Amino acid sequence: MHASGRGNPTINLSDGRELVTSYVGPEDLRVALEQNLAEPLSLASADFDEDGVPDLISGYGYEGRGIVTLLPGNVDSIYPNAPEAQQRRANGTFSSAPFISPGRVLGLDQRADFIGAGDFDGDSHWDIVIASSVVPALYLLSGDGRGGFAPAQEISLPGVVTAMTTGEVNRRDGLTDVIVGITNKRQSQVLVFEGPDGALKAEPERFNMPAEVGSVALGQLDGRYPMDLAVTGGNELIVLAGRDRKLSLDENQRATVSPALRSHRIFASRIRSMTLGNFTGGSRTEVALLKDDGEVQLLSPGEVSAKGAARETIETWKAVSLFFGVSSLANQLISTHTSGSAHDDLLIADAANSQLHVLTSGDSDDAPAAERKQVTSAPLHLTASLDVTGAPVAVLPMRLNTDALSDLIVSTSKQSTPAVVVNQPQATFVVVNTNATGPGSLQFAILDSNETPGADNIVFNIPTGPFVINITAALPTITDPVTIDGTTQPGFSGTPIVQLNGSLAGKGPNGFVLSAGNSVVRGLGISGFDFNPNQFDPVTQDGGGAGVSVRSNNNLIEGNSLGNVPFMYAGVRAVGPAVNNTVGGTTSAASNVMAFVGFSVLLPQGADNNRVQGNLIAGNVLGVGIGFQVSGAGGTSNTVGGTVAGARNVISNYRTGDGAGVRISGDGNLVQGNYLGTNQSGDAASNPISPGYGVQFYTFVAGNTVGGTTAAARNLISANGEAGIRARSGSTLTPNNDLNLVQGNFIGTKADGTGDLGNIQQGVFVEGNGLFNIAIGGTTAGARNIISNNKQNGVEITSTGIHILQGNFIGTDVTGTLDLGNVQNGVYLNNTPNNVVGGTVSGARNIISGSGLSGVLVEGAQSTGNAVEGNFIGTNAAGTAALGNDLNGVTTSQAPNNTIGGATTAARNVIAASGRHGVSIGIDTQSGSTGITVRNNYIGTDVTGNNCLGNQRDGVFVNRGSVSHTILDNFITCNARNGVNIPNFATNDPGIRIEVTNNSIFANALLGIDLGDAGITANDGGDPDGGANFQQNFPVLTSFAGSAPARVE
């Protein structure tokens, strides 16, 4: 492939070179590859061997069969100065090649016309999915995390595949979904495979299409956080709006999900290809289309003015022609970051002319206008046409070197092995002294880079230490892409040795200001920059004081030490719009260390789709730091941590009061795979302890996920000085009904789900005076939280809204067999209505055991309409052994009209082994209120109803002030006092109108039902007296006529 010199200075690609490698695998397939007999078809990448860098997979056809090759990525090509790379350089094994030999070869029964990568089976390892264009099936190759794969598993489809993509659709959950277009003799459809246990373990959602599907793509097209699906069929573009399908929750929640909103747009000619990107610099995703008439067209939406604004559909988007006369054999559009443009670039794979056309928002090259066939007024221009040896078949952008630009993997019709095309710096500037200004300084290097068009490098070669650059005034804003690489300083051995000190610059300057995009800040120590409130800009929300201020897209901040001494206000702060930036990464060389900073990372409104991964964030031991914050009206769709190897952030030592490891004020963010409050091993508290909250939801936010349904998504949230998770609702933002999810986390335990690392306050605390919607747990096993050892309540809810608590272990270890009880109540509902604790399917069952007080306490006059159903309260996870709560199993206190159990046996709670009562309606001096229903429960036995576990006092105790409760259809036995006890009180307000009906009450130590004073109370004629249940007379059997045996009712 011939790319060198084409498109300078906007792009600077090297000539393509064939990936020369040896292969391990079946000999006939190796020979087919080596002799160019295999037909290249498809490309994808993922970190299959979990070493922190992506690997390349290629799909082929060969003699009616298929081949997949895997080339392992080479970490040394991206981090050539890391200590491990230096060691390999010393022993002669270092290589700068992007991939490592040998590659692996896998044989398939079908051609790999389509290929994708993701965790499709929910085991936290990357898998491969392939499809053939002639066989109605998908094929899953499950990965083992070491670069190996299980034999292909066939998944039948109702038609042959015409298009396929993998990625996140609808609500993001950290699991890759699979979307395929299929066709058969009757119809064409799009199938969406998505599920909490892995996409290819789920039944697909089906959408009928007007014509054979030509392409599918995923992106946020309506300004909201769920991922939308764009589909082309014939001359029509269809957009299916993303939504939360609530697949990890029970059927009651899933029944509330509306059908996908569908919009469409019709064009004059058939659409051949489609891709999505941000091509013109707006805040919204755009759609690029390649049509049969040779036109490339760009559809751009308007801007969303405010959260909750009316949804804009594709019909109203502005259409602009970019390019005419594209060959009829051109078949692929690709979005990439190949140029120095601040926006996405658009590649056109032109098979007829054996070229890749690169359209950018930068300057055009000097090709004749007739050859370019572009629209001169269009926002994108033809920057270069790259000659390819053979017709381009598949093009995949990847990061293969030290810069932030996309390199290209290109498969062509003439050779089986792909070619690699790597970006090169336009110029390299060397910092040779520690002066604040002048020749050879960092300041001059930035100025030189800004004045040199194209992406540059800044490296360091300062002769002698200390390598401290004392900044006395703000450095120049970075206005052109650049890689600033402190690891190039001789003597670097893993910890940054070039230090940037801003303490002499006064308050207000930032360290580096990235306004160009596609830049890298690597391997530097940055400290001493401080916020100036008098300089605060209300538009940009910036008052300086950040080590790195990000004001653009596609930047990488990696391998730095941010903060430490002297103090710094913020480590990394985005100033929106700032999209698709990465702070840290998935290798040790990319990890940033942040300490002695007020705010480690700040992502305010407009900072969307960014990643914070693999960092060590020590907050601030002086009590002024927040580990991570999504602030203001809130960044959306950001990821903190992740489900890939090496993505874990370890965040600790955040301040008390309002401090938090992760604070969220936006929608649709993911917090996954992190350690919050512990050491790096997850087996002890951080030193010193983290005095704030582990995670804090702030104000009305929606669609955020803390954790997930796979082991890799699990956060460890333990040993925090306040609550593990705090959800604080407010009254300033328009509420969104989408649920926030807290799933699959260990809250109060060690990383293995055992041991005591309890948070000092609640495990999960939902509070506030406004609406906040949250689901804690879910109905799939992977959604289960372990919420144990916490020094107050396991879960405490004091807010209004939709609150669902399902499928958790509250007070046990991860096995559900050991007592790790919370110090106070397992679940505390305080003046909060309409909550669901448990459910009527087995997956919704909570295990609520070992609590120092009650398993569940429902308290307060506003706590109405709550349902406690289908739980094991006081037992192990199997419901067979005692793990009792120290006070009562379930307690209500001055809380009217709540239900314990339900109308069906599916709602049954098993309530046993309590230190006092199984169910206490009212407690101590607090009344039992009115309208409590206790129905269909096992009270005193195990799950089978055959084995006694008992409660240490009464099965059901009805306290003073109780009126019109119903105790119905329960199995009440083995209790150490009475089955049901409705006593008199000195206050002369015992329980009255208490219906005790159709229960099975036997084998309790005292009475089945005890009314009034303890023990049997004699009947009185006409039953005129008052007292408990009006001192109702017990039935007396005076005669019997009939055949024995018989039942008397």
JSON list of N, CA and C in Angstrom, two decimals, residues 411-436:
[
{"chain": "A", "resi": 411, "resn": "SER", "atom": "N", "xyz": [-6.90, -5.41, 4.60]},
{"chain": "A", "resi": 411, "resn": "SER", "atom": "CA", "xyz": [-6.90, -6.67, 3.86]},
{"chain": "A", "resi": 411, "resn": "SER", "atom": "C", "xyz": [-7.26, -6.39, 2.41]},
{"chain": "A", "resi": 412, "resn": "THR", "atom": "N", "xyz": [-6.54, -7.03, 1.49]},
{"chain": "A", "resi": 412, "resn": "THR", "atom": "CA", "xyz": [-6.78, -6.81, 0.07]},
{"chain": "A", "resi": 412, "resn": "THR", "atom": "C", "xyz": [-6.97, -8.14, -0.65]},
{"chain": "A", "resi": 413, "resn": "SER", "atom": "N", "xyz": [-7.46, -8.03, -1.86]},
{"chain": "A", "resi": 413, "resn": "SER", "atom": "CA", "xyz": [-7.76, -9.23, -2.65]},
{"chain": "A", "resi": 413, "resn": "SER", "atom": "C", "xyz": [-6.51, -9.93, -3.14]},
{"chain": "A", "resi": 414, "resn": "LYS", "atom": "N", "xyz": [-5.35, -9.30, -3.12]},
{"chain": "A", "resi": 414, "resn": "LYS", "atom": "CA", "xyz": [-4.15, -9.86, -3.72]},
{"chain": "A", "resi": 414, "resn": "LYS", "atom": "C", "xyz": [-3.27, -10.65, -2.75]},
{"chain": "A", "resi": 415, "resn": "GLN", "atom": "N", "xyz": [-3.52, -10.51, -1.44]},
{"chain": "A", "resi": 415, "resn": "GLN", "atom": "CA", "xyz": [-2.66, -11.22, -0.51]},
{"chain": "A", "resi": 415, "resn": "GLN", "atom": "C", "xyz": [-3.47, -11.64, 0.71]},
{"chain": "A", "resi": 416, "resn": "SER", "atom": "N", "xyz": [-3.12, -12.79, 1.25]},
{"chain": "A", "resi": 416, "resn": "SER", "atom": "CA", "xyz": [-3.86, -13.31, 2.39]},
{"chain": "A", "resi": 416, "resn": "SER", "atom": "C", "xyz": [-3.50, -12.59, 3.68]},
{"chain": "A", "resi": 417, "resn": "THR", "atom": "N", "xyz": [-2.26, -12.17, 3.82]},
{"chain": "A", "resi": 417, "resn": "THR", "atom": "CA", "xyz": [-1.83, -11.51, 5.05]},
{"chain": "A", "resi": 417, "resn": "THR", "atom": "C", "xyz": [-2.17, -10.03, 4.98]},
{"chain": "A", "resi": 418, "resn": "PRO", "atom": "N", "xyz": [-2.75, -9.45, 6.03]},
{"chain": "A", "resi": 418, "resn": "PRO", "atom": "CA", "xyz": [-3.07, -8.03, 6.00]},
{"chain": "A", "resi": 418, "resn": "PRO", "atom": "C", "xyz": [-1.82, -7.17, 5.95]},
{"chain": "A", "resi": 419, "resn": "ALA", "atom": "N", "xyz": [-2.03, -5.94, 5.52]},
{"chain": "A", "resi": 419, "resn": "ALA", "atom": "CA", "xyz": [-0.97, -4.93, 5.55]},
{"chain": "A", "resi": 419, "resn": "ALA", "atom": "C", "xyz": [-1.25, -3.97, 6.69]},
{"chain": "A", "resi": 420, "resn": "VAL", "atom": "N", "xyz": [-0.18, -3.40, 7.25]},
{"chain": "A", "resi": 420, "resn": "VAL", "atom": "CA", "xyz": [-0.30, -2.44, 8.33]},
{"chain": "A", "resi": 420, "resn": "VAL", "atom": "C", "xyz": [0.22, -1.09, 7.85]},
{"chain": "A", "resi": 421, "resn": "VAL", "atom": "N", "xyz": [-0.54, -0.03, 8.12]},
{"chain": "A", "resi": 421, "resn": "VAL", "atom": "CA", "xyz": [-0.19, 1.33, 7.71]},
{"chain": "A", "resi": 421, "resn": "VAL", "atom": "C", "xyz": [-0.16, 2.17, 8.98]},
{"chain": "A", "resi": 422, "resn": "VAL", "atom": "N", "xyz": [1.02, 2.68, 9.34]},
{"chain": "A", "resi": 422, "resn": "VAL", "atom": "CA", "xyz": [1.22, 3.32, 10.64]},
{"chain": "A", "resi": 422, "resn": "VAL", "atom": "C", "xyz": [1.48, 4.81, 10.45]},
{"chain": "A", "resi": 423, "resn": "ASN", "atom": "N", "xyz": [0.93, 5.61, 11.35]},
{"chain": "A", "resi": 423, "resn": "ASN", "atom": "CA", "xyz": [1.19, 7.04, 11.34]},
{"chain": "A", "resi": 423, "resn": "ASN", "atom": "C", "xyz": [2.62, 7.34, 11.76]},
{"chain": "A", "resi": 424, "resn": "GLN", "atom": "N", "xyz": [3.16, 8.39, 11.16]},
{"chain": "A", "resi": 424, "resn": "GLN", "atom": "CA", "xyz": [4.50, 8.88, 11.50]},
{"chain": "A", "resi": 424, "resn": "GLN", "atom": "C", "xyz": [4.41, 10.34, 11.94]},
{"chain": "A", "resi": 425, "resn": "PRO", "atom": "N", "xyz": [5.26, 10.77, 12.87]},
{"chain": "A", "resi": 425, "resn": "PRO", "atom": "CA", "xyz": [5.24, 12.19, 13.25]},
{"chain": "A", "resi": 425, "resn": "PRO", "atom": "C", "xyz": [5.74, 13.08, 12.12]},
{"chain": "A", "resi": 426, "resn": "GLN", "atom": "N", "xyz": [5.13, 14.23, 11.96]},
{"chain": "A", "resi": 426, "resn": "GLN", "atom": "CA", "xyz": [5.64, 15.20, 10.99]},
{"chain": "A", "resi": 426, "resn": "GLN", "atom": "C", "xyz": [7.00, 15.73, 11.41]},
{"chain": "A", "resi": 427, "resn": "ALA", "atom": "N", "xyz": [7.16, 15.96, 12.70]},
{"chain": "A", "resi": 427, "resn": "ALA", "atom": "CA", "xyz": [8.43, 16.48, 13.22]},
{"chain": "A", "resi": 427, "resn": "ALA", "atom": "C", "xyz": [8.58, 16.03, 14.66]},
{"chain": "A", "resi": 428, "resn": "THR", "atom": "N", "xyz": [9.83, 16.00, 15.13]},
{"chain": "A", "resi": 428, "resn": "THR", "atom": "CA", "xyz": [10.13, 15.67, 16.51]},
{"chain": "A", "resi": 428, "resn": "THR", "atom": "C", "xyz": [10.94, 16.80, 17.12]},
{"chain": "A", "resi": 429, "resn": "PHE", "atom": "N", "xyz": [10.49, 17.31, 18.25]},
{"chain": "A", "resi": 429, "resn": "PHE", "atom": "CA", "xyz": [11.15, 18.41, 18.95]},
{"chain": "A", "resi": 429, "resn": "PHE", "atom": "C", "xyz": [11.67, 17.89, 20.28]},
{"chain": "A", "resi": 430, "resn": "VAL", "atom": "N", "xyz": [12.90, 18.27, 20.60]},
{"chain": "A", "resi": 430, "resn": "VAL", "atom": "CA", "xyz": [13.59, 17.71, 21.76]},
{"chain": "A", "resi": 430, "resn": "VAL", "atom": "C", "xyz": [13.72, 18.79, 22.83]},
{"chain": "A", "resi": 431, "resn": "VAL", "atom": "N", "xyz": [13.30, 18.44, 24.04]},
{"chain": "A", "resi": 431, "resn": "VAL", "atom": "CA", "xyz": [13.49, 19.31, 25.20]},
{"chain": "A", "resi": 431, "resn": "VAL", "atom": "C", "xyz": [14.83, 18.95, 25.82]},
{"chain": "A", "resi": 432, "resn": "VAL", "atom": "N", "xyz": [15.73, 19.94, 25.90]},
{"chain": "A", "resi": 432, "resn": "VAL", "atom": "CA", "xyz": [17.09, 19.66, 26.35]},
{"chain": "A", "resi": 432, "resn": "VAL", "atom": "C", "xyz": [17.45, 20.41, 27.63]},
{"chain": "A", "resi": 433, "resn": "ASN", "atom": "N", "xyz": [16.52, 21.17, 28.19]},
{"chain": "A", "resi": 433, "resn": "ASN", "atom": "CA", "xyz": [16.81, 21.85, 29.46]},
{"chain": "A", "resi": 433, "resn": "ASN", "atom": "C", "xyz": [15.53, 21.98, 30.27]},
{"chain": "A", "resi": 434, "resn": "THR", "atom": "N", "xyz": [15.67, 22.46, 31.50]},
{"chain": "A", "resi": 434, "resn": "THR", "atom": "CA", "xyz": [14.52, 22.63, 32.40]},
{"chain": "A", "resi": 434, "resn": "THR", "atom": "C", "xyz": [14.08, 24.08, 32.49]},
{"chain": "A", "resi": 435, "resn": "ASN", "atom": "N", "xyz": [14.51, 24.92, 31.56]},
{"chain": "A", "resi": 435, "resn": "ASN", "atom": "CA", "xyz": [14.14, 26.32, 31.61]},
{"chain": "A", "resi": 435, "resn": "ASN", "atom": "C", "xyz": [12.64, 26.49, 31.41]},
{"chain": "A", "resi": 436, "resn": "ALA", "atom": "N", "xyz": [12.09, 27.53, 32.02]},
{"chain": "A", "resi": 436, "resn": "ALA", "atom": "CA", "xyz": [10.66, 27.81, 31.85]},
{"chain": "A", "resi": 436, "resn": "ALA", "atom": "C", "xyz": [10.37, 28.29, 30.44]}
]
